[in-house]
mmCIF file of C-alpha atoms in Angstrom:
data_model
loop_
_atom_site.group_PDB
_atom_site.id
_atom_site.type_symbol
_atom_site.label_atom_id
_atom_site.label_comp_id
_atom_site.label_asym_id
_atom_site.label_seq_id
_atom_site.Cartn_x
_atom_site.Cartn_y
_atom_site.Cartn_z
ATOM 1 C CA UNK A 256 136.134 59.874 102.214
ATOM 2 C CA UNK A 257 135.314 63.158 103.938
ATOM 3 C CA UNK A 258 132.507 65.195 102.464
ATOM 4 C CA UNK A 259 133.530 68.727 101.650
ATOM 5 C CA UNK A 260 131.442 71.363 103.378
ATOM 6 C CA UNK A 261 130.167 74.226 101.253
ATOM 7 C CA UNK A 262 132.074 77.432 101.813
ATOM 8 C CA UNK A 263 130.470 79.817 104.261
ATOM 9 C CA UNK A 264 129.457 83.207 102.868
ATOM 10 C CA UNK A 265 132.039 85.852 103.408
ATOM 11 C CA UNK A 266 131.478 88.654 105.886
ATOM 12 C CA UNK A 267 131.390 91.353 103.257
ATOM 13 C CA UNK A 268 128.736 89.492 101.240
ATOM 14 C CA UNK A 269 126.475 89.244 104.293
ATOM 15 C CA UNK A 270 126.901 92.938 105.008
ATOM 16 C CA UNK A 271 126.235 93.781 101.353
ATOM 17 C CA UNK A 272 122.945 91.857 101.320
ATOM 18 C CA UNK A 273 121.653 93.164 104.656
ATOM 19 C CA UNK A 274 122.771 96.769 104.554
ATOM 20 C CA UNK A 275 122.804 97.626 100.848
ATOM 21 C CA UNK A 276 120.847 95.171 98.702
ATOM 22 C CA UNK A 277 117.705 94.816 100.855
ATOM 23 C CA UNK A 278 117.214 98.591 101.407
ATOM 24 C CA UNK A 279 117.815 99.153 97.688
ATOM 25 C CA UNK A 280 115.168 96.554 96.767
ATOM 26 C CA UNK A 281 112.736 98.099 99.264
ATOM 27 C CA UNK A 282 113.269 101.553 97.768
ATOM 28 C CA UNK A 283 112.750 100.225 94.228
ATOM 29 C CA UNK A 284 109.505 98.500 95.241
ATOM 30 C CA UNK A 285 108.331 101.627 97.066
ATOM 31 C CA UNK A 286 109.074 103.754 93.998
ATOM 32 C CA UNK A 287 107.152 101.280 91.853
ATOM 33 C CA UNK A 288 104.086 101.548 94.084
ATOM 34 C CA UNK A 289 104.182 105.342 94.046
ATOM 35 C CA UNK A 290 104.669 105.376 90.270
ATOM 36 C CA UNK A 291 101.754 102.940 89.802
ATOM 37 C CA UNK A 292 99.504 105.108 91.954
ATOM 38 C CA UNK A 293 100.466 108.415 90.317
ATOM 39 C CA UNK A 294 100.885 107.100 86.774
ATOM 40 C CA UNK A 295 97.959 104.659 86.564
ATOM 41 C CA UNK A 296 95.352 105.139 89.292
ATOM 42 C CA UNK A 297 95.268 108.937 89.365
ATOM 43 C CA UNK A 298 94.749 109.270 85.562
ATOM 44 C CA UNK A 299 91.901 106.737 85.810
ATOM 45 C CA UNK A 300 90.245 108.801 88.549
ATOM 46 C CA UNK A 301 90.749 111.988 86.566
ATOM 47 C CA UNK A 302 89.191 110.364 83.511
ATOM 48 C CA UNK A 303 86.143 109.330 85.527
ATOM 49 C CA UNK A 304 85.845 112.868 86.902
ATOM 50 C CA UNK A 305 85.997 114.327 83.400
ATOM 51 C CA UNK A 306 83.280 111.972 82.179
ATOM 52 C CA UNK A 307 81.128 113.013 85.103
ATOM 53 C CA UNK A 308 81.840 116.670 84.529
ATOM 54 C CA UNK A 309 83.291 116.966 88.033
ATOM 55 C CA UNK A 310 86.087 119.272 89.087
ATOM 56 C CA UNK A 311 86.951 121.664 91.877
ATOM 57 C CA UNK A 312 88.645 120.833 95.170
ATOM 58 C CA UNK A 313 89.139 117.083 95.510
ATOM 59 C CA UNK A 314 90.868 116.431 98.888
ATOM 60 C CA UNK A 315 88.741 114.718 101.515
ATOM 61 C CA UNK A 316 89.539 117.387 104.106
ATOM 62 C CA UNK A 317 87.518 119.981 102.175
ATOM 63 C CA UNK A 318 83.996 118.917 103.268
ATOM 64 C CA UNK A 319 85.051 118.701 106.930
ATOM 65 C CA UNK A 320 86.909 122.013 106.812
ATOM 66 C CA UNK A 321 84.066 123.902 105.119
ATOM 67 C CA UNK A 322 81.313 122.382 107.273
ATOM 68 C CA UNK A 323 83.267 122.998 110.497
ATOM 69 C CA UNK A 324 83.999 126.574 109.486
ATOM 70 C CA UNK A 325 80.356 127.288 108.692
ATOM 71 C CA UNK A 326 79.232 125.639 111.923
ATOM 72 C CA UNK A 327 81.526 127.527 114.292
ATOM 73 C CA UNK A 328 81.571 130.844 112.452
ATOM 74 C CA UNK A 329 78.028 131.159 111.114
ATOM 75 C CA UNK A 330 76.145 128.595 113.241
ATOM 76 C CA UNK A 331 74.916 126.703 110.179
ATOM 77 C CA UNK A 332 73.849 123.078 110.327
ATOM 78 C CA UNK A 333 76.695 121.137 108.625
ATOM 79 C CA UNK A 334 74.357 118.182 107.935
ATOM 80 C CA UNK A 335 71.754 120.220 106.033
ATOM 81 C CA UNK A 336 71.017 119.693 102.343
ATOM 82 C CA UNK A 337 72.002 123.306 101.678
ATOM 83 C CA UNK A 338 75.420 122.712 103.258
ATOM 84 C CA UNK A 339 75.859 119.519 101.232
ATOM 85 C CA UNK A 340 75.196 121.395 97.975
ATOM 86 C CA UNK A 341 77.723 124.037 98.962
ATOM 87 C CA UNK A 342 80.303 121.344 99.670
ATOM 88 C CA UNK A 343 79.597 119.796 96.261
ATOM 89 C CA UNK A 344 80.120 123.131 94.523
ATOM 90 C CA UNK A 345 83.608 123.339 95.991
ATOM 91 C CA UNK A 346 84.442 119.633 95.762
ATOM 92 C CA UNK A 347 83.023 118.776 92.326
ATOM 93 C CA UNK A 348 82.600 122.216 90.827
ATOM 94 C CA UNK A 349 78.808 122.089 91.127
ATOM 95 C CA UNK A 350 75.938 120.191 92.773
ATOM 96 C CA UNK A 351 75.589 116.585 91.669
ATOM 97 C CA UNK A 352 72.379 115.154 90.303
ATOM 98 C CA UNK A 353 71.582 111.634 91.630
ATOM 99 C CA UNK A 354 69.421 110.992 88.552
ATOM 100 C CA UNK A 355 72.410 111.605 86.240
ATOM 101 C CA UNK A 356 74.068 108.244 85.586
ATOM 102 C CA UNK A 357 77.524 109.767 85.030
ATOM 103 C CA UNK A 358 77.515 111.904 88.163
ATOM 104 C CA UNK A 359 79.494 110.713 91.220
ATOM 105 C CA UNK A 360 77.605 108.548 93.700
ATOM 106 C CA UNK A 361 79.496 109.973 96.680
ATOM 107 C CA UNK A 362 77.562 113.087 97.638
ATOM 108 C CA UNK A 363 80.446 114.284 99.900
ATOM 109 C CA UNK A 364 78.084 115.226 102.710
ATOM 110 C CA UNK A 365 79.471 116.035 106.150
ATOM 111 C CA UNK A 366 79.346 112.732 108.065
ATOM 112 C CA UNK A 367 81.635 113.343 111.043
ATOM 113 C CA UNK A 368 80.543 113.965 114.631
ATOM 114 C CA UNK A 369 80.228 117.679 115.328
ATOM 115 C CA UNK A 370 83.281 117.705 117.581
ATOM 116 C CA UNK A 371 85.586 117.145 114.607
ATOM 117 C CA UNK A 372 85.223 120.932 114.294
ATOM 118 C CA UNK A 373 87.066 121.284 117.615
ATOM 119 C CA UNK A 374 89.972 119.219 116.294
ATOM 120 C CA UNK A 375 90.112 121.261 113.071
ATOM 121 C CA UNK A 376 89.581 124.588 114.846
ATOM 122 C CA UNK A 377 93.215 125.789 114.415
ATOM 123 C CA UNK A 378 92.806 125.523 110.621
ATOM 124 C CA UNK A 379 89.445 127.262 110.305
ATOM 125 C CA UNK A 380 90.553 130.941 110.328
ATOM 126 C CA UNK A 381 92.587 130.433 107.140
ATOM 127 C CA UNK A 382 91.563 130.066 103.512
ATOM 128 C CA UNK A 383 91.523 126.603 102.012
ATOM 129 C CA UNK A 384 94.489 127.493 99.793
ATOM 130 C CA UNK A 385 96.522 127.881 102.981
ATOM 131 C CA UNK A 386 94.929 124.985 104.848
ATOM 132 C CA UNK A 387 95.493 122.389 102.139
ATOM 133 C CA UNK A 388 99.344 122.323 102.076
ATOM 134 C CA UNK A 389 99.528 122.722 105.856
ATOM 135 C CA UNK A 390 97.163 119.806 106.441
ATOM 136 C CA UNK A 391 99.009 117.672 103.882
ATOM 137 C CA UNK A 392 102.313 118.324 105.637
ATOM 138 C CA UNK A 393 100.644 117.438 108.945
ATOM 139 C CA UNK A 394 99.449 114.131 107.475
ATOM 140 C CA UNK A 395 102.943 113.335 106.179
ATOM 141 C CA UNK A 396 104.388 113.824 109.657
ATOM 142 C CA UNK A 397 101.550 111.830 111.249
ATOM 143 C CA UNK A 398 102.051 108.935 108.818
ATOM 144 C CA UNK A 399 105.830 108.979 109.274
ATOM 145 C CA UNK A 400 105.727 108.766 113.065
ATOM 146 C CA UNK A 401 102.780 106.355 113.325
ATOM 147 C CA UNK A 402 104.867 103.259 112.596
ATOM 148 C CA UNK A 403 107.551 103.982 115.245
ATOM 149 C CA UNK A 404 104.745 104.691 117.702
ATOM 150 C CA UNK A 405 103.106 101.332 116.956
ATOM 151 C CA UNK A 406 106.477 99.587 117.350
ATOM 152 C CA UNK A 407 106.918 101.222 120.742
ATOM 153 C CA UNK A 408 103.305 100.624 121.741
ATOM 154 C CA UNK A 409 103.463 96.910 120.997
ATOM 155 C CA UNK A 410 106.906 96.525 122.544
ATOM 156 C CA UNK A 411 108.322 94.959 119.390
ATOM 157 C CA UNK A 412 112.106 94.914 119.641
ATOM 158 C CA UNK A 413 113.033 95.546 116.016
ATOM 159 C CA UNK A 414 116.524 96.416 114.911
ATOM 160 C CA UNK A 415 117.015 99.746 113.211
ATOM 161 C CA UNK A 416 117.479 98.090 109.793
ATOM 162 C CA UNK A 417 114.235 96.126 110.096
ATOM 163 C CA UNK A 418 112.377 99.196 111.348
ATOM 164 C CA UNK A 419 113.693 101.195 108.392
ATOM 165 C CA UNK A 420 112.506 98.551 105.901
ATOM 166 C CA UNK A 421 109.100 98.425 107.598
ATOM 167 C CA UNK A 422 108.923 102.230 107.527
ATOM 168 C CA UNK A 423 109.572 102.270 103.768
ATOM 169 C CA UNK A 424 106.915 99.593 103.227
ATOM 170 C CA UNK A 425 104.428 101.514 105.387
ATOM 171 C CA UNK A 426 104.907 104.888 103.710
ATOM 172 C CA UNK A 427 104.673 103.357 100.226
ATOM 173 C CA UNK A 428 101.640 101.190 100.993
ATOM 174 C CA UNK A 429 98.448 101.890 99.081
ATOM 175 C CA UNK A 430 96.617 102.965 102.233
ATOM 176 C CA UNK A 431 99.152 105.666 103.088
ATOM 177 C CA UNK A 432 99.791 106.847 99.533
ATOM 178 C CA UNK A 433 96.048 107.043 98.868
ATOM 179 C CA UNK A 434 95.437 108.761 102.204
ATOM 180 C CA UNK A 435 98.080 111.387 101.501
ATOM 181 C CA UNK A 436 96.820 112.019 97.979
ATOM 182 C CA UNK A 437 93.203 112.364 99.112
ATOM 183 C CA UNK A 438 94.238 114.136 102.340
ATOM 184 C CA UNK A 439 92.144 111.902 104.546
ATOM 185 C CA UNK A 440 91.594 112.504 108.249
ATOM 186 C CA UNK A 441 91.984 108.734 108.676
ATOM 187 C CA UNK A 442 95.777 109.122 108.760
ATOM 188 C CA UNK A 443 95.390 111.544 111.653
ATOM 189 C CA UNK A 444 93.121 109.055 113.445
ATOM 190 C CA UNK A 445 95.736 106.320 112.980
ATOM 191 C CA UNK A 446 98.320 108.621 114.552
ATOM 192 C CA UNK A 447 96.046 109.362 117.519
ATOM 193 C CA UNK A 448 95.479 105.637 118.092
ATOM 194 C CA UNK A 449 99.174 104.771 117.821
ATOM 195 C CA UNK A 450 100.156 107.629 120.131
ATOM 196 C CA UNK A 451 97.452 106.618 122.594
ATOM 197 C CA UNK A 452 98.635 103.002 122.863
ATOM 198 C CA UNK A 453 102.273 104.148 123.054
ATOM 199 C CA UNK A 454 101.383 106.503 125.922
ATOM 200 C CA UNK A 455 99.450 103.694 127.600
ATOM 201 C CA UNK A 456 102.484 101.409 127.364
ATOM 202 C CA UNK A 457 104.537 104.051 129.194
ATOM 203 C CA UNK A 458 101.959 104.423 131.943
ATOM 204 C CA UNK A 459 100.691 107.844 130.869
ATOM 205 C CA UNK A 460 97.031 107.023 131.277
ATOM 206 C CA UNK A 461 95.565 110.518 131.000
ATOM 207 C CA UNK A 462 97.545 111.356 127.852
ATOM 208 C CA UNK A 463 96.474 108.044 126.330
ATOM 209 C CA UNK A 464 92.832 108.762 127.158
ATOM 210 C CA UNK A 465 92.909 112.243 125.588
ATOM 211 C CA UNK A 466 94.513 110.948 122.382
ATOM 212 C CA UNK A 467 92.047 108.077 122.087
ATOM 213 C CA UNK A 468 89.132 110.461 122.589
ATOM 214 C CA UNK A 469 90.448 112.613 119.718
ATOM 215 C CA UNK A 470 90.598 109.495 117.537
ATOM 216 C CA UNK A 471 86.836 109.071 117.953
ATOM 217 C CA UNK A 472 86.264 111.762 115.304
ATOM 218 C CA UNK A 473 85.986 108.590 113.186
ATOM 219 C CA UNK A 474 84.175 106.456 115.762
ATOM 220 C CA UNK A 475 83.709 103.444 113.493
ATOM 221 C CA UNK A 476 87.492 103.048 113.277
ATOM 222 C CA UNK A 477 88.110 102.976 117.025
ATOM 223 C CA UNK A 478 84.949 101.551 118.606
ATOM 224 C CA UNK A 479 86.384 98.050 119.140
ATOM 225 C CA UNK A 480 89.694 99.417 120.431
ATOM 226 C CA UNK A 481 87.836 101.673 122.857
ATOM 227 C CA UNK A 482 85.695 98.747 124.020
ATOM 228 C CA UNK A 483 88.766 96.594 124.591
ATOM 229 C CA UNK A 484 90.633 99.256 126.547
ATOM 230 C CA UNK A 485 87.644 100.026 128.760
ATOM 231 C CA UNK A 486 87.250 96.325 129.544
ATOM 232 C CA UNK A 487 91.020 96.188 130.104
ATOM 233 C CA UNK A 488 90.797 98.898 132.765
ATOM 234 C CA UNK A 489 88.467 96.661 134.753
ATOM 235 C CA UNK A 490 91.181 94.013 134.923
ATOM 236 C CA UNK A 491 93.106 96.189 137.380
ATOM 237 C CA UNK A 492 90.806 99.055 138.273
ATOM 238 C CA UNK A 493 92.956 100.455 141.051
ATOM 239 C CA UNK A 494 95.948 101.176 138.816
ATOM 240 C CA UNK A 495 94.122 101.737 135.504
ATOM 241 C CA UNK A 496 91.052 103.717 136.520
ATOM 242 C CA UNK A 497 92.748 106.978 135.536
ATOM 243 C CA UNK A 498 92.467 105.984 131.883
ATOM 244 C CA UNK A 499 88.731 105.244 132.030
ATOM 245 C CA UNK A 500 87.938 108.356 134.081
ATOM 246 C CA UNK A 501 89.993 110.652 131.849
ATOM 247 C CA UNK A 502 88.502 109.162 128.678
ATOM 248 C CA UNK A 503 84.993 109.571 130.059
ATOM 249 C CA UNK A 504 85.634 113.199 131.036
ATOM 250 C CA UNK A 505 87.098 114.132 127.645
ATOM 251 C CA UNK A 506 84.273 112.435 125.753
ATOM 252 C CA UNK A 507 81.698 114.120 127.990
ATOM 253 C CA UNK A 508 83.288 117.493 127.225
ATOM 254 C CA UNK A 509 83.313 116.800 123.466
ATOM 255 C CA UNK A 510 79.692 115.642 123.433
ATOM 256 C CA UNK A 511 78.511 118.524 125.625
ATOM 257 C CA UNK A 512 80.379 121.020 123.449
ATOM 258 C CA UNK A 513 78.797 119.489 120.350
ATOM 259 C CA UNK A 514 75.320 119.835 121.833
ATOM 260 C CA UNK A 515 76.086 123.420 122.758
ATOM 261 C CA UNK A 516 77.088 124.479 119.240
ATOM 262 C CA UNK A 517 74.412 122.376 117.487
ATOM 263 C CA UNK A 518 71.492 121.179 119.632
ATOM 264 C CA UNK A 519 70.173 117.805 118.505
ATOM 265 C CA UNK A 520 73.316 117.107 116.451
ATOM 266 C CA UNK A 521 73.369 113.388 117.237
ATOM 267 C CA UNK A 522 70.176 112.712 115.270
ATOM 268 C CA UNK A 523 71.531 114.669 112.283
ATOM 269 C CA UNK A 524 74.807 112.744 112.443
ATOM 270 C CA UNK A 525 73.078 109.364 112.712
ATOM 271 C CA UNK A 526 71.042 110.065 109.578
ATOM 272 C CA UNK A 527 74.135 111.266 107.697
ATOM 273 C CA UNK A 528 76.073 108.161 108.733
ATOM 274 C CA UNK A 529 73.279 105.866 107.543
ATOM 275 C CA UNK A 530 73.189 107.642 104.190
ATOM 276 C CA UNK A 531 76.992 107.393 103.959
ATOM 277 C CA UNK A 532 76.864 103.597 104.259
ATOM 278 C CA UNK A 533 74.211 103.492 101.546
ATOM 279 C CA UNK A 534 76.326 105.054 98.786
ATOM 280 C CA UNK A 535 79.639 103.350 99.571
ATOM 281 C CA UNK A 536 80.846 99.916 98.583
ATOM 282 C CA UNK A 537 79.987 97.112 101.017
ATOM 283 C CA UNK A 538 82.388 95.666 103.554
ATOM 284 C CA UNK A 539 84.738 92.832 102.688
ATOM 285 C CA UNK A 540 82.566 90.452 104.703
ATOM 286 C CA UNK A 541 79.463 91.498 102.801
ATOM 287 C CA UNK A 542 81.262 91.121 99.470
ATOM 288 C CA UNK A 543 82.115 87.508 100.381
ATOM 289 C CA UNK A 544 79.079 86.325 102.378
ATOM 290 C CA UNK A 545 76.298 88.636 101.220
ATOM 291 C CA UNK A 546 74.350 91.033 103.402
ATOM 292 C CA UNK A 547 72.661 88.489 105.697
ATOM 293 C CA UNK A 548 75.692 86.210 105.898
ATOM 294 C CA UNK A 549 77.975 89.135 106.682
ATOM 295 C CA UNK A 550 75.723 90.223 109.567
ATOM 296 C CA UNK A 551 75.813 86.705 111.034
ATOM 297 C CA UNK A 552 79.579 86.346 110.610
ATOM 298 C CA UNK A 553 80.273 89.838 111.944
ATOM 299 C CA UNK A 554 77.984 89.294 114.930
ATOM 300 C CA UNK A 555 79.701 86.035 115.809
ATOM 301 C CA UNK A 556 83.157 87.545 115.348
ATOM 302 C CA UNK A 557 82.308 90.526 117.550
ATOM 303 C CA UNK A 558 80.934 88.182 120.232
ATOM 304 C CA UNK A 559 84.149 86.139 120.177
ATOM 305 C CA UNK A 560 86.142 89.355 120.235
ATOM 306 C CA UNK A 561 84.235 90.458 123.347
ATOM 307 C CA UNK A 562 85.058 87.138 125.024
ATOM 308 C CA UNK A 563 88.725 87.723 124.262
ATOM 309 C CA UNK A 564 88.490 91.230 125.726
ATOM 310 C CA UNK A 565 87.218 89.782 128.999
ATOM 311 C CA UNK A 566 89.624 86.858 129.109
ATOM 312 C CA UNK A 567 92.744 88.989 128.637
ATOM 313 C CA UNK A 568 91.590 92.036 130.591
ATOM 314 C CA UNK A 569 94.274 91.535 133.259
ATOM 315 C CA UNK A 570 97.207 91.370 130.851
ATOM 316 C CA UNK A 571 99.651 94.308 131.003
ATOM 317 C CA UNK A 572 99.862 96.710 128.083
ATOM 318 C CA UNK A 573 102.542 95.589 125.640
ATOM 319 C CA UNK A 574 102.325 91.907 126.580
ATOM 320 C CA UNK A 575 101.806 89.324 123.839
ATOM 321 C CA UNK A 576 98.145 88.589 124.744
ATOM 322 C CA UNK A 577 97.358 92.320 124.958
ATOM 323 C CA UNK A 578 98.937 92.938 121.550
ATOM 324 C CA UNK A 579 97.135 89.948 120.058
ATOM 325 C CA UNK A 580 93.710 91.184 121.175
ATOM 326 C CA UNK A 581 94.483 94.722 119.999
ATOM 327 C CA UNK A 582 95.447 93.503 116.520
ATOM 328 C CA UNK A 583 92.348 91.281 116.366
ATOM 329 C CA UNK A 584 90.168 94.311 117.174
ATOM 330 C CA UNK A 585 91.812 96.369 114.424
ATOM 331 C CA UNK A 586 91.588 93.553 111.865
ATOM 332 C CA UNK A 587 87.911 92.899 112.623
ATOM 333 C CA UNK A 588 87.202 96.615 112.257
ATOM 334 C CA UNK A 589 88.750 96.547 108.786
ATOM 335 C CA UNK A 590 86.694 93.527 107.737
ATOM 336 C CA UNK A 591 83.355 94.940 108.929
ATOM 337 C CA UNK A 592 83.595 98.482 107.565
ATOM 338 C CA UNK A 593 82.360 99.613 104.148
#
């Protein structure tokens, strides 16, 4: 007796699931994430701020904007204690007292390299009331185009429908929603990195080098990627040397300009960065393995990562090994950072 085969799904049902149901589910989930962030997390943060007596301007761009403005316009040291108190007056509504148990632990000091002022220079002539919506709109655009740039950079052949679903997931992820709400420069750094790798994949070495140099305004986020790409240039120096030379020239210009506007800035920045690590939560590795264990694990992981850099240095940009090493560098960065 012949066994009856189950009926195959009709064409219209397949189209309904792929083109209507899945995007609708993605939009519902994205809306749920945004509602959770705005309806649950933001009120919790506001409650903590009220208990601490904090108010004022809360976006993360404020300390960088104010410190850069004072540096370039009035030649003030953005790392000074006086500048930190002025930032706190705008950010929290008044200076914070470390001895007060309810006061915020994040002192909101300026912790960027001096040359972040060069990147923010177009925004400095305007008041913060003008800068804030403009910068937020800039971050929205940067976040929106970062995913397509990464897709192009990695050479991932995604269909439009899959790309659209990934785009919805990306824009509604906690990292992006939180970054947009807090107006973090990190989203701009992510855009610079994505645009740099995309330009590299298209053979535009100088453009890629300039964009990557701009991403170093948050050096801890890009140090492993920079190390990998510099090792990668040695895999075929004749055809890739333009990237290394251009990156070196741009970084030299940024560092020289920083020294010109604030002599001895590197020592100030190093001290500010060390203090920043002290009042932030530990890295994921440290939370799991403890301080000593995290240093051992991170050291071993970075050593293995360096071996991978050297082994795959000859691979072309966009190849599977190249993409694998790039993702490993980004993932290790996330695990090691506070």
